[in-house]
Amino acid sequence: MPSPLLALLGVAGLVWFWLDGLRAREIALGAATRSCEAQGLQLLDQSVSLARLRLRRDAGGRVRLARTYRFEFSTDGIIRQQGFVLLLGHAVESVGM
């Protein structure tokens, strides 16, 4: 009896992790888009990609997922440069160009 329950909890955990990752990706894409627009840059490919995932404590001492997303931008549409968005939980911690 415990095996099906454990399997169900495992599947539920994976689904939560996947949905949480989709939400974090949306937040990172929004942050990259706003940052590029504010600086007059072009966000290339209209996407971000997960570069790093780790556990880190926030200011309150709670353990959160820290995700680093990379994106590419350009000043002229030809030369590609790389930037990053660092999320702690679902909060944007920094955007680098």
GROMACS .gro file of N, CA, C and O in nm:
model
  388
    1MET      N    1   0.081  -0.121   0.000
    1MET     CA    2   0.000   0.000   0.000
    1MET      C    3   0.085   0.127   0.000
    1MET      O    4   0.050   0.221  -0.069
    2PRO      N    5   0.195   0.137   0.074
    2PRO     CA    6   0.273   0.262   0.073
    2PRO      C    7   0.338   0.291  -0.062
    2PRO      O    8   0.361   0.406  -0.094
    3SER      N    9   0.370   0.189  -0.142
    3SER     CA   10   0.438   0.212  -0.269
    3SER      C   11   0.356   0.298  -0.366
    3SER      O   12   0.411   0.392  -0.423
    4PRO      N   13   0.228   0.270  -0.389
    4PRO     CA   14   0.151   0.357  -0.479
    4PRO      C   15   0.139   0.501  -0.425
    4PRO      O   16   0.143   0.597  -0.502
    5LEU      N   17   0.130   0.515  -0.295
    5LEU     CA   18   0.121   0.648  -0.235
    5LEU      C   19   0.252   0.725  -0.256
    5LEU      O   20   0.251   0.843  -0.293
    6LEU      N   21   0.363   0.657  -0.238
    6LEU     CA   22   0.493   0.721  -0.262
    6LEU      C   23   0.510   0.758  -0.408
    6LEU      O   24   0.562   0.865  -0.440
    7ALA      N   25   0.466   0.670  -0.496
    7ALA     CA   26   0.474   0.699  -0.639
    7ALA      C   27   0.389   0.820  -0.675
    7ALA      O   28   0.431   0.908  -0.750
    8LEU      N   29   0.269   0.828  -0.619
    8LEU     CA   30   0.180   0.940  -0.644
    8LEU      C   31   0.241   1.071  -0.591
    8LEU      O   32   0.237   1.174  -0.658
    9LEU      N   33   0.299   1.066  -0.472
    9LEU     CA   34   0.366   1.185  -0.417
    9LEU      C   35   0.485   1.226  -0.502
    9LEU      O   36   0.511   1.345  -0.522
   10GLY      N   37   0.559   1.129  -0.552
   10GLY     CA   38   0.673   1.158  -0.639
   10GLY      C   39   0.629   1.225  -0.769
   10GLY      O   40   0.689   1.323  -0.813
   11VAL      N   41   0.523   1.173  -0.829
   11VAL     CA   42   0.471   1.232  -0.952
   11VAL      C   43   0.418   1.373  -0.924
   11VAL      O   44   0.443   1.467  -1.002
   12ALA      N   45   0.348   1.391  -0.813
   12ALA     CA   46   0.297   1.523  -0.776
   12ALA      C   47   0.412   1.621  -0.755
   12ALA      O   48   0.404   1.738  -0.797
   13GLY      N   49   0.520   1.576  -0.695
   13GLY     CA   50   0.637   1.661  -0.675
   13GLY      C   51   0.701   1.701  -0.806
   13GLY      O   52   0.742   1.816  -0.824
   14LEU      N   53   0.710   1.609  -0.900
   14LEU     CA   54   0.767   1.640  -1.031
   14LEU      C   55   0.679   1.738  -1.109
   14LEU      O   56   0.731   1.830  -1.174
   15VAL      N   57   0.548   1.720  -1.100
   15VAL     CA   58   0.457   1.812  -1.168
   15VAL      C   59   0.470   1.952  -1.107
   15VAL      O   60   0.477   2.052  -1.179
   16TRP      N   61   0.475   1.961  -0.974
   16TRP     CA   62   0.494   2.091  -0.908
   16TRP      C   63   0.625   2.156  -0.954
   16TRP      O   64   0.628   2.275  -0.986
   17PHE      N   65   0.734   2.080  -0.957
   17PHE     CA   66   0.865   2.132  -0.998
   17PHE      C   67   0.860   2.183  -1.141
   17PHE      O   68   0.914   2.290  -1.172
   18TRP      N   69   0.795   2.110  -1.229
   18TRP     CA   70   0.784   2.150  -1.369
   18TRP      C   71   0.703   2.280  -1.383
   18TRP      O   72   0.744   2.373  -1.452
   19LEU      N   73   0.587   2.287  -1.317
   19LEU     CA   74   0.503   2.407  -1.324
   19LEU      C   75   0.572   2.527  -1.261
   19LEU      O   76   0.564   2.640  -1.312
   20ASP      N   77   0.643   2.505  -1.150
   20ASP     CA   78   0.718   2.612  -1.085
   20ASP      C   79   0.828   2.663  -1.177
   20ASP      O   80   0.853   2.783  -1.184
   21GLY      N   81   0.891   2.573  -1.250
   21GLY     CA   82   0.995   2.612  -1.345
   21GLY      C   83   0.940   2.693  -1.461
   21GLY      O   84   1.003   2.788  -1.507
   22LEU      N   85   0.820   2.657  -1.508
   22LEU     CA   86   0.756   2.735  -1.615
   22LEU      C   87   0.725   2.877  -1.568
   22LEU      O   88   0.748   2.974  -1.641
   23ARG      N   89   0.676   2.889  -1.446
   23ARG     CA   90   0.644   3.022  -1.391
   23ARG      C   91   0.772   3.104  -1.374
   23ARG      O   92   0.775   3.223  -1.408
   24ALA      N   93   0.878   3.042  -1.325
   24ALA     CA   94   1.005   3.112  -1.308
   24ALA      C   95   1.060   3.157  -1.443
   24ALA      O   96   1.114   3.268  -1.455
   25ARG      N   97   1.046   3.075  -1.545
   25ARG     CA   98   1.094   3.110  -1.679
   25ARG      C   99   1.018   3.231  -1.732
   25ARG      O  100   1.077   3.321  -1.793
   26GLU      N  101   0.887   3.237  -1.710
   26GLU     CA  102   0.806   3.351  -1.753
   26GLU      C  103   0.854   3.480  -1.684
   26GLU      O  104   0.863   3.585  -1.747
   27ILE      N  105   0.883   3.471  -1.556
   27ILE     CA  106   0.931   3.586  -1.480
   27ILE      C  107   1.066   3.632  -1.533
   27ILE      O  108   1.090   3.752  -1.552
   28ALA      N  109   1.155   3.538  -1.560
   28ALA     CA  110   1.288   3.571  -1.611
   28ALA      C  111   1.278   3.634  -1.750
   28ALA      O  112   1.349   3.731  -1.780
   29LEU      N  113   1.192   3.582  -1.835
   29LEU     CA  114   1.174   3.638  -1.969
   29LEU      C  115   1.120   3.781  -1.959
   29LEU      O  116   1.166   3.871  -2.031
   30GLY      N  117   1.027   3.805  -1.870
   30GLY     CA  118   0.974   3.940  -1.851
   30GLY      C  119   1.081   4.036  -1.803
   30GLY      O  120   1.090   4.150  -1.849
   31ALA      N  121   1.166   3.990  -1.710
   31ALA     CA  122   1.273   4.076  -1.659
   31ALA      C  123   1.375   4.107  -1.768
   31ALA      O  124   1.422   4.221  -1.780
   32ALA      N  125   1.409   4.008  -1.849
   32ALA     CA  126   1.504   4.030  -1.959
   32ALA      C  127   1.445   4.125  -2.062
   32ALA      O  128   1.514   4.215  -2.111
   33THR      N  129   1.318   4.109  -2.094
   33THR     CA  130   1.251   4.196  -2.191
   33THR      C  131   1.249   4.340  -2.142
   33THR      O  132   1.283   4.433  -2.216
   34ARG      N  133   1.208   4.360  -2.016
   34ARG     CA  134   1.202   4.496  -1.961
   34ARG      C  135   1.341   4.560  -1.955
   34ARG      O  136   1.357   4.679  -1.985
   35SER      N  137   1.440   4.483  -1.918
   35SER     CA  138   1.576   4.536  -1.909
   35SER      C  139   1.629   4.578  -2.046
   35SER      O  140   1.690   4.683  -2.060
   36CYS      N  141   1.604   4.495  -2.146
   36CYS     CA  142   1.647   4.529  -2.283
   36CYS      C  143   1.575   4.653  -2.333
   36CYS      O  144   1.637   4.743  -2.392
   37GLU      N  145   1.445   4.660  -2.311
   37GLU     CA  146   1.368   4.777  -2.356
   37GLU      C  147   1.415   4.904  -2.287
   37GLU      O  148   1.426   5.009  -2.350
   38ALA      N  149   1.445   4.896  -2.157
   38ALA     CA  150   1.489   5.013  -2.082
   38ALA      C  151   1.623   5.066  -2.132
   38ALA      O  152   1.649   5.186  -2.122
   39GLN      N  153   1.706   4.979  -2.186
   39GLN     CA  154   1.838   5.020  -2.233
   39GLN      C  155   1.845   5.035  -2.385
   39GLN      O  156   1.952   5.057  -2.441
   40GLY      N  157   1.731   5.020  -2.452
   40GLY     CA  158   1.727   5.035  -2.596
   40GLY      C  159   1.796   4.922  -2.671
   40GLY      O  160   1.847   4.940  -2.781
   41LEU      N  161   1.795   4.804  -2.613
   41LEU     CA  162   1.857   4.686  -2.674
   41LEU      C  163   1.751   4.594  -2.731
   41LEU      O  164   1.634   4.602  -2.695
   42GLN      N  165   1.793   4.504  -2.817
   42GLN     CA  166   1.702   4.407  -2.878
   42GLN      C  167   1.723   4.271  -2.813
   42GLN      O  168   1.835   4.217  -2.815
   43LEU      N  169   1.618   4.214  -2.755
   43LEU     CA  170   1.624   4.079  -2.700
   43LEU      C  171   1.613   3.982  -2.816
   43LEU      O  172   1.513   3.980  -2.889
   44LEU      N  173   1.716   3.903  -2.836
   44LEU     CA  174   1.719   3.810  -2.949
   44LEU      C  175   1.648   3.680  -2.914
   44LEU      O  176   1.654   3.632  -2.802
   45ASP      N  177   1.581   3.622  -3.009
   45ASP     CA  178   1.511   3.493  -2.998
   45ASP      C  179   1.393   3.496  -2.901
   45ASP      O  180   1.326   3.395  -2.884
   46GLN      N  181   1.368   3.607  -2.835
   46GLN     CA  182   1.257   3.621  -2.740
   46GLN      C  183   1.249   3.504  -2.643
   46GLN      O  184   1.142   3.450  -2.617
   47SER      N  185   1.366   3.463  -2.591
   47SER     CA  186   1.366   3.350  -2.499
   47SER      C  187   1.480   3.361  -2.398
   47SER      O  188   1.574   3.437  -2.416
   48VAL      N  189   1.466   3.284  -2.291
   48VAL     CA  190   1.571   3.267  -2.191
   48VAL      C  191   1.594   3.117  -2.174
   48VAL      O  192   1.505   3.037  -2.202
   49SER      N  193   1.712   3.079  -2.129
   49SER     CA  194   1.739   2.937  -2.106
   49SER      C  195   1.801   2.920  -1.968
   49SER      O  196   1.882   3.001  -1.924
   50LEU      N  197   1.761   2.814  -1.901
   50LEU     CA  198   1.811   2.785  -1.767
   50LEU      C  199   1.958   2.746  -1.775
   50LEU      O  200   1.995   2.655  -1.847
   51ALA      N  201   2.041   2.817  -1.700
   51ALA     CA  202   2.184   2.790  -1.701
   51ALA      C  203   2.230   2.725  -1.571
   51ALA      O  204   2.325   2.647  -1.571
   52ARG      N  205   2.162   2.757  -1.460
   52ARG     CA  206   2.204   2.703  -1.331
   52ARG      C  207   2.085   2.694  -1.237
   52ARG      O  208   2.001   2.784  -1.234
   53LEU      N  209   2.082   2.588  -1.158
   53LEU     CA  210   1.977   2.566  -1.059
   53LEU      C  211   2.043   2.518  -0.932
   53LEU      O  212   2.122   2.422  -0.934
   54ARG      N  213   2.014   2.587  -0.821
   54ARG     CA  214   2.073   2.546  -0.693
   54ARG      C  215   1.983   2.591  -0.580
   54ARG      O  216   1.888   2.667  -0.600
   55LEU      N  217   2.015   2.546  -0.460
   55LEU     CA  218   1.942   2.588  -0.340
   55LEU      C  219   2.021   2.700  -0.272
   55LEU      O  220   2.144   2.693  -0.264
   56ARG      N  221   1.948   2.802  -0.224
   56ARG     CA  222   2.010   2.913  -0.154
   56ARG      C  223   1.913   2.970  -0.052
   56ARG      O  224   1.792   2.962  -0.070
   57ARG      N  225   1.964   3.029   0.053
   57ARG     CA  226   1.878   3.090   0.153
   57ARG      C  227   1.847   3.235   0.116
   57ARG      O  228   1.931   3.306   0.065
   58ASP      N  229   1.722   3.275   0.143
   58ASP     CA  230   1.684   3.414   0.119
   58ASP      C  231   1.717   3.497   0.243
   58ASP      O  232   1.776   3.448   0.339
   59ALA      N  233   1.678   3.624   0.243
   59ALA     CA  234   1.709   3.714   0.354
   59ALA      C  235   1.645   3.668   0.485
   59ALA      O  236   1.698   3.695   0.593
   60GLY      N  237   1.532   3.598   0.475
   60GLY     CA  238   1.464   3.547   0.593
   60GLY      C  239   1.517   3.413   0.643
   60GLY      O  240   1.467   3.358   0.739
   61GLY      N  241   1.616   3.357   0.574
   61GLY     CA  242   1.675   3.231   0.614
   61GLY      C  243   1.607   3.108   0.557
   61GLY      O  244   1.646   2.996   0.587
   62ARG      N  245   1.504   3.127   0.473
   62ARG     CA  246   1.435   3.013   0.413
   62ARG      C  247   1.512   2.964   0.291
   62ARG      O  248   1.567   3.043   0.214
   63VAL      N  249   1.511   2.834   0.271
   63VAL     CA  250   1.578   2.776   0.155
   63VAL      C  251   1.488   2.794   0.033
   63VAL      O  252   1.369   2.761   0.036
   64ARG      N  253   1.546   2.849  -0.074
   64ARG     CA  254   1.473   2.874  -0.198
   64ARG      C  255   1.552   2.818  -0.316
   64ARG      O  256   1.672   2.796  -0.307
   65LEU      N  257   1.483   2.799  -0.426
   65LEU     CA  258   1.552   2.762  -0.549
   65LEU      C  259   1.609   2.889  -0.612
   65LEU      O  260   1.537   2.986  -0.632
   66ALA      N  261   1.737   2.888  -0.641
   66ALA     CA  262   1.802   2.999  -0.712
   66ALA      C  263   1.825   2.951  -0.855
   66ALA      O  264   1.890   2.850  -0.877
   67ARG      N  265   1.770   3.025  -0.948
   67ARG     CA  266   1.782   2.989  -1.090
   67ARG      C  267   1.852   3.102  -1.163
   67ARG      O  268   1.821   3.219  -1.143
   68THR      N  269   1.946   3.065  -1.250
   68THR     CA  270   2.011   3.162  -1.337
   68THR      C  271   1.969   3.130  -1.480
   68THR      O  272   1.987   3.017  -1.525
   69TYR      N  273   1.913   3.230  -1.546
   69TYR     CA  274   1.871   3.216  -1.685
   69TYR      C  275   1.961   3.303  -1.771
   69TYR      O  276   1.999   3.413  -1.731
   70ARG      N  277   1.995   3.254  -1.888
   70ARG     CA  278   2.075   3.330  -1.984
   70ARG      C  279   1.987   3.372  -2.101
   70ARG      O  280   1.891   3.303  -2.136
   71PHE      N  281   2.023   3.485  -2.159
   71PHE     CA  282   1.955   3.533  -2.278
   71PHE      C  283   2.056   3.607  -2.364
   71PHE      O  284   2.165   3.642  -2.318
   72GLU      N  285   2.020   3.628  -2.489
   72GLU     CA  286   2.107   3.700  -2.580
   72GLU      C  287   2.039   3.828  -2.624
   72GLU      O  288   1.918   3.832  -2.645
   73PHE      N  289   2.120   3.933  -2.636
   73PHE     CA  290   2.070   4.062  -2.679
   73PHE      C  291   2.168   4.125  -2.777
   73PHE      O  292   2.280   4.077  -2.793
   74SER      N  293   2.123   4.231  -2.843
   74SER     CA  294   2.207   4.297  -2.941
   74SER      C  295   2.175   4.445  -2.946
   74SER      O  296   2.062   4.486  -2.921
   75THR      N  297   2.276   4.523  -2.978
   75THR     CA  298   2.254   4.667  -2.997
   75THR      C  299   2.216   4.697  -3.140
   75THR      O  300   2.147   4.793  -3.167
   76ASP      N  301   2.260   4.611  -3.233
   76ASP     CA  302   2.237   4.637  -3.376
   76ASP      C  303   2.167   4.522  -3.448
   76ASP      O  304   2.145   4.530  -3.568
   77GLY      N  305   2.135   4.414  -3.379
   77GLY     CA  306   2.069   4.301  -3.443
   77GLY      C  307   2.164   4.202  -3.508
   77GLY      O  308   2.122   4.100  -3.560
   78ILE      N  309   2.294   4.232  -3.505
   78ILE     CA  310   2.392   4.144  -3.569
   78ILE      C  311   2.483   4.077  -3.465
   78ILE      O  312   2.494   3.956  -3.461
   79ILE      N  313   2.547   4.158  -3.383
   79ILE     CA  314   2.640   4.105  -3.283
   79ILE      C  315   2.562   4.061  -3.160
   79ILE      O  316   2.492   4.139  -3.097
   80ARG      N  317   2.578   3.933  -3.125
   80ARG     CA  318   2.508   3.876  -3.010
   80ARG      C  319   2.592   3.891  -2.885
   80ARG      O  320   2.711   3.863  -2.886
   81GLN      N  321   2.528   3.935  -2.779
   81GLN     CA  322   2.591   3.943  -2.648
   81GLN      C  323   2.504   3.867  -2.550
   81GLN      O  324   2.384   3.850  -2.573
   82GLN      N  325   2.565   3.824  -2.441
   82GLN     CA  326   2.491   3.741  -2.346
   82GLN      C  327   2.464   3.816  -2.217
   82GLN      O  328   2.549   3.889  -2.167
   83GLY      N  329   2.343   3.795  -2.164
   83GLY     CA  330   2.304   3.851  -2.036
   83GLY      C  331   2.248   3.742  -1.948
   83GLY      O  332   2.236   3.627  -1.990
   84PHE      N  333   2.215   3.778  -1.825
   84PHE     CA  334   2.159   3.678  -1.732
   84PHE      C  335   2.054   3.742  -1.643
   84PHE      O  336   2.053   3.863  -1.621
   85VAL      N  337   1.965   3.657  -1.593
   85VAL     CA  338   1.866   3.695  -1.493
   85VAL      C  339   1.881   3.595  -1.379
   85VAL      O  340   1.878   3.474  -1.401
   86LEU      N  341   1.896   3.646  -1.257
   86LEU     CA  342   1.908   3.560  -1.139
   86LEU      C  343   1.780   3.572  -1.059
   86LEU      O  344   1.740   3.682  -1.019
   87LEU      N  345   1.713   3.459  -1.039
   87LEU     CA  346   1.590   3.453  -0.960
   87LEU      C  347   1.617   3.379  -0.830
   87LEU      O  348   1.685   3.275  -0.830
   88LEU      N  349   1.561   3.429  -0.722
   88LEU     CA  350   1.563   3.357  -0.594
   88LEU      C  351   1.418   3.334  -0.560
   88LEU      O  352   1.344   3.427  -0.526
   89GLY      N  353   1.374   3.211  -0.572
   89GLY     CA  354   1.231   3.181  -0.566
   89GLY      C  355   1.170   3.235  -0.692
   89GLY      O  356   1.211   3.201  -0.801
   90HIS      N  357   1.071   3.324  -0.677
   90HIS     CA  358   1.012   3.390  -0.793
   90HIS      C  359   1.044   3.538  -0.795
   90HIS      O  360   0.980   3.616  -0.867
   91ALA      N  361   1.142   3.580  -0.715
   91ALA     CA  362   1.182   3.721  -0.711
   91ALA      C  363   1.308   3.741  -0.795
   91ALA      O  364   1.404   3.666  -0.783
   92VAL      N  365   1.306   3.844  -0.877
   92VAL     CA  366   1.423   3.878  -0.958
   92VAL      C  367   1.526   3.940  -0.865
   92VAL      O  368   1.500   4.042  -0.801
   93GLU      N  369   1.640   3.877  -0.856
   93GLU     CA  370   1.747   3.927  -0.771
   93GLU      C  371   1.839   4.021  -0.848
   93GLU      O  372   1.880   4.124  -0.796
   94SER      N  373   1.871   3.987  -0.972
   94SER     CA  374   1.954   4.076  -1.054
   94SER      C  375   1.942   4.039  -1.202
   94SER      O  376   1.908   3.928  -1.238
   95VAL      N  377   1.972   4.141  -1.284
   95VAL     CA  378   1.978   4.124  -1.429
   95VAL      C  379   2.111   4.183  -1.471
   95VAL      O  380   2.144   4.295  -1.434
   96GLY      N  381   2.187   4.104  -1.545
   96GLY     CA  382   2.318   4.151  -1.590
   96GLY      C  383   2.328   4.150  -1.741
   96GLY      O  384   2.275   4.063  -1.807
   97MET      N  385   2.394   4.254  -1.791
   97MET     CA  386   2.412   4.266  -1.936
   97MET      C  387   2.559   4.261  -1.969
   97MET      O  388   2.640   4.316  -1.906
   0.00000   0.00000   0.00000
